[in-house]
């Protein structure tokens, strides 16, 4: 017998053992099939290790079970993305560990090993499966515990490999491809941002800020354009474009602002309005002075005259503030008027003397002067106004303006202009009954009648003292007055910046410098 015929006989014996008596039902009653049947017909004893009976020998369950989960996993490995259908190898249990570590038992000598299945080519990006064991488990080996089926991972998740048994190469991990940039991941908004339409319907759009009054804007721009010319030898005479001040004492709140007009900002002229706020004394006996002065228009050095007028009236009030505060608390209006008129005349006398020093006409080196005296005592609500020249004094009560500008003295007639007073070039001590010392030229003490008014502040009132640049539109433009009344009729006084923004309201034809001093009563 040749070697090829012997090998073919061994293969026929293996197939008879596997598909013998149980596998061929049509051959029952014909003497059986397989190795046992052949042995019975030939009179030979059965081979060792081959059980006799109705079926082939039990070779034990295969490691790869033919279940529905295995079939689904096989399909996923074939048609799905990389990583689908792969499962980590089974974890070795304490009972199976010695058997896995032991070397494989050799096959029986008379048993032909099964034919190895041809390897299935793996996809380009798919991890190749581990090779199946080439030997079926022996009959006396404990079958492995069935592993529960694990659901396939989603498409965007890479399966995590389990522990690798000893002697086997680790499986290669294939990362999931990132999402394409053209398909952003949608985000779900939460909170108030998730309801933009409801917010838009509930919140009305903000009203546009009112910057001017009238059917068209004023001629000049609202913001400064040119700076005034400076003298290198007199830089201390420079005047800033805007001045802002504020304070609070007892029941009163003070806000003050002074700024260049539109025409002065355009031409680069200096601000002719001057503002002075000063406190004399302390505590309940303190007295606050606010002075506003405006120099003559189109006159060189007009801003210096306004500043000198404020400075000199401030010095005069500061030297007499104790007596003035006592007269205000005692409501001695006659004494107040006489004393304040005397201090005002002395200040204008100094302006005449300064004009002579500069070599200019005294009637040009002058200014309109308006002042307020405010006691810091919370029990005293008397507010005293005095001054000379153009301007305005208003009271805001219950949202309506009242013009308090005095046009005559308390006696019903304007104060007469006093007779000319001789003045010498060399200043001397004030003579008795004279507002200032004698001189060589003769000029009136003040250009216009003296004005005086005392008002009582009620809670909620606002007293406004202003220069002509703000008084004119307040008297001539009803919409202008209504806007200021709406902005300043608030339960709380405005801050410095809102106060300045309201005082900057523009009106066509009113481009002068503006100075506003407001006092709110609590």
Short mmCIF file of N, CA, C and O in Angstrom, two decimals, residues 345 348-349 352 362-363 366 417-421 423 435 441-448:
data_model
loop_
_atom_site.label_atom_id
_atom_site.label_comp_id
_atom_site.label_asym_id
_atom_site.label_seq_id
_atom_site.Cartn_x
_atom_site.Cartn_y
_atom_site.Cartn_z
N UNK A 345 -20.24 145.53 45.93
CA UNK A 345 -19.67 146.77 45.41
C UNK A 345 -18.16 146.80 45.58
O UNK A 345 -17.44 147.30 44.71
N UNK A 348 -16.63 144.81 42.70
CA UNK A 348 -16.61 145.53 41.44
C UNK A 348 -15.63 146.68 41.48
O UNK A 348 -15.07 147.08 40.44
N UNK A 349 -15.40 147.25 42.64
CA UNK A 349 -14.37 148.30 42.75
C UNK A 349 -12.99 147.73 42.44
O UNK A 349 -12.16 148.38 41.80
N UNK A 352 -12.53 147.49 38.73
CA UNK A 352 -12.15 148.76 38.11
C UNK A 352 -10.67 149.03 38.29
O UNK A 352 -9.99 149.47 37.36
N UNK A 362 -12.44 150.38 32.09
CA UNK A 362 -13.08 149.63 33.18
C UNK A 362 -14.44 149.05 32.79
O UNK A 362 -14.83 148.01 33.32
N UNK A 363 -15.18 149.71 31.87
CA UNK A 363 -16.49 149.18 31.52
C UNK A 363 -16.38 147.88 30.72
O UNK A 363 -17.38 147.16 30.57
N UNK A 366 -15.28 143.76 33.16
CA UNK A 366 -16.32 143.52 34.15
C UNK A 366 -17.01 142.20 33.82
O UNK A 366 -16.71 141.56 32.80
N UNK A 417 -27.88 153.51 40.57
CA UNK A 417 -26.43 153.41 40.40
C UNK A 417 -25.80 154.52 41.22
O UNK A 417 -26.17 155.69 41.10
N UNK A 418 -24.87 154.20 42.10
CA UNK A 418 -24.29 155.22 42.97
C UNK A 418 -23.50 156.25 42.17
O UNK A 418 -23.13 156.03 41.01
N UNK A 419 -23.25 157.38 42.81
CA UNK A 419 -22.51 158.47 42.16
C UNK A 419 -21.07 158.04 41.93
O UNK A 419 -20.56 157.15 42.62
N UNK A 420 -20.44 158.67 40.95
CA UNK A 420 -19.04 158.32 40.69
C UNK A 420 -18.19 158.55 41.93
O UNK A 420 -18.38 159.48 42.70
N UNK A 421 -17.22 157.61 42.09
CA UNK A 421 -16.33 157.64 43.26
C UNK A 421 -14.92 157.89 42.75
O UNK A 421 -14.45 157.21 41.85
N UNK A 423 -11.05 157.60 42.35
CA UNK A 423 -10.10 156.52 42.62
C UNK A 423 -8.73 156.98 42.19
O UNK A 423 -8.56 157.55 41.12
N UNK A 435 -17.05 152.02 49.41
CA UNK A 435 -16.87 150.61 49.13
C UNK A 435 -15.44 150.25 48.78
O UNK A 435 -15.04 149.09 48.92
N UNK A 441 -9.82 158.25 38.50
CA UNK A 441 -10.91 158.21 37.52
C UNK A 441 -12.22 158.00 38.24
O UNK A 441 -12.26 157.59 39.40
N UNK A 442 -13.29 158.31 37.59
CA UNK A 442 -14.62 158.18 38.16
C UNK A 442 -15.44 157.20 37.32
O UNK A 442 -15.68 157.45 36.14
N UNK A 443 -15.83 156.09 37.91
CA UNK A 443 -16.65 155.07 37.27
C UNK A 443 -17.69 154.58 38.25
O UNK A 443 -17.48 154.62 39.47
N UNK A 444 -18.83 154.14 37.75
CA UNK A 444 -19.84 153.63 38.68
C UNK A 444 -19.35 152.36 39.35
O UNK A 444 -18.52 151.62 38.82
N UNK A 445 -19.87 152.10 40.53
CA UNK A 445 -19.43 150.95 41.31
C UNK A 445 -19.80 149.64 40.61
O UNK A 445 -19.02 148.69 40.60
N UNK A 446 -20.98 149.52 40.00
CA UNK A 446 -21.41 148.28 39.32
C UNK A 446 -22.23 148.67 38.11
O UNK A 446 -22.91 149.70 38.11
N UNK A 447 -22.19 147.85 37.07
CA UNK A 447 -22.84 148.25 35.82
C UNK A 447 -24.35 148.16 35.85
O UNK A 447 -25.02 148.86 35.07
N UNK A 448 -24.92 147.31 36.72
CA UNK A 448 -26.36 147.08 36.72
C UNK A 448 -26.86 147.04 38.16
O UNK A 448 -26.07 146.98 39.11
#
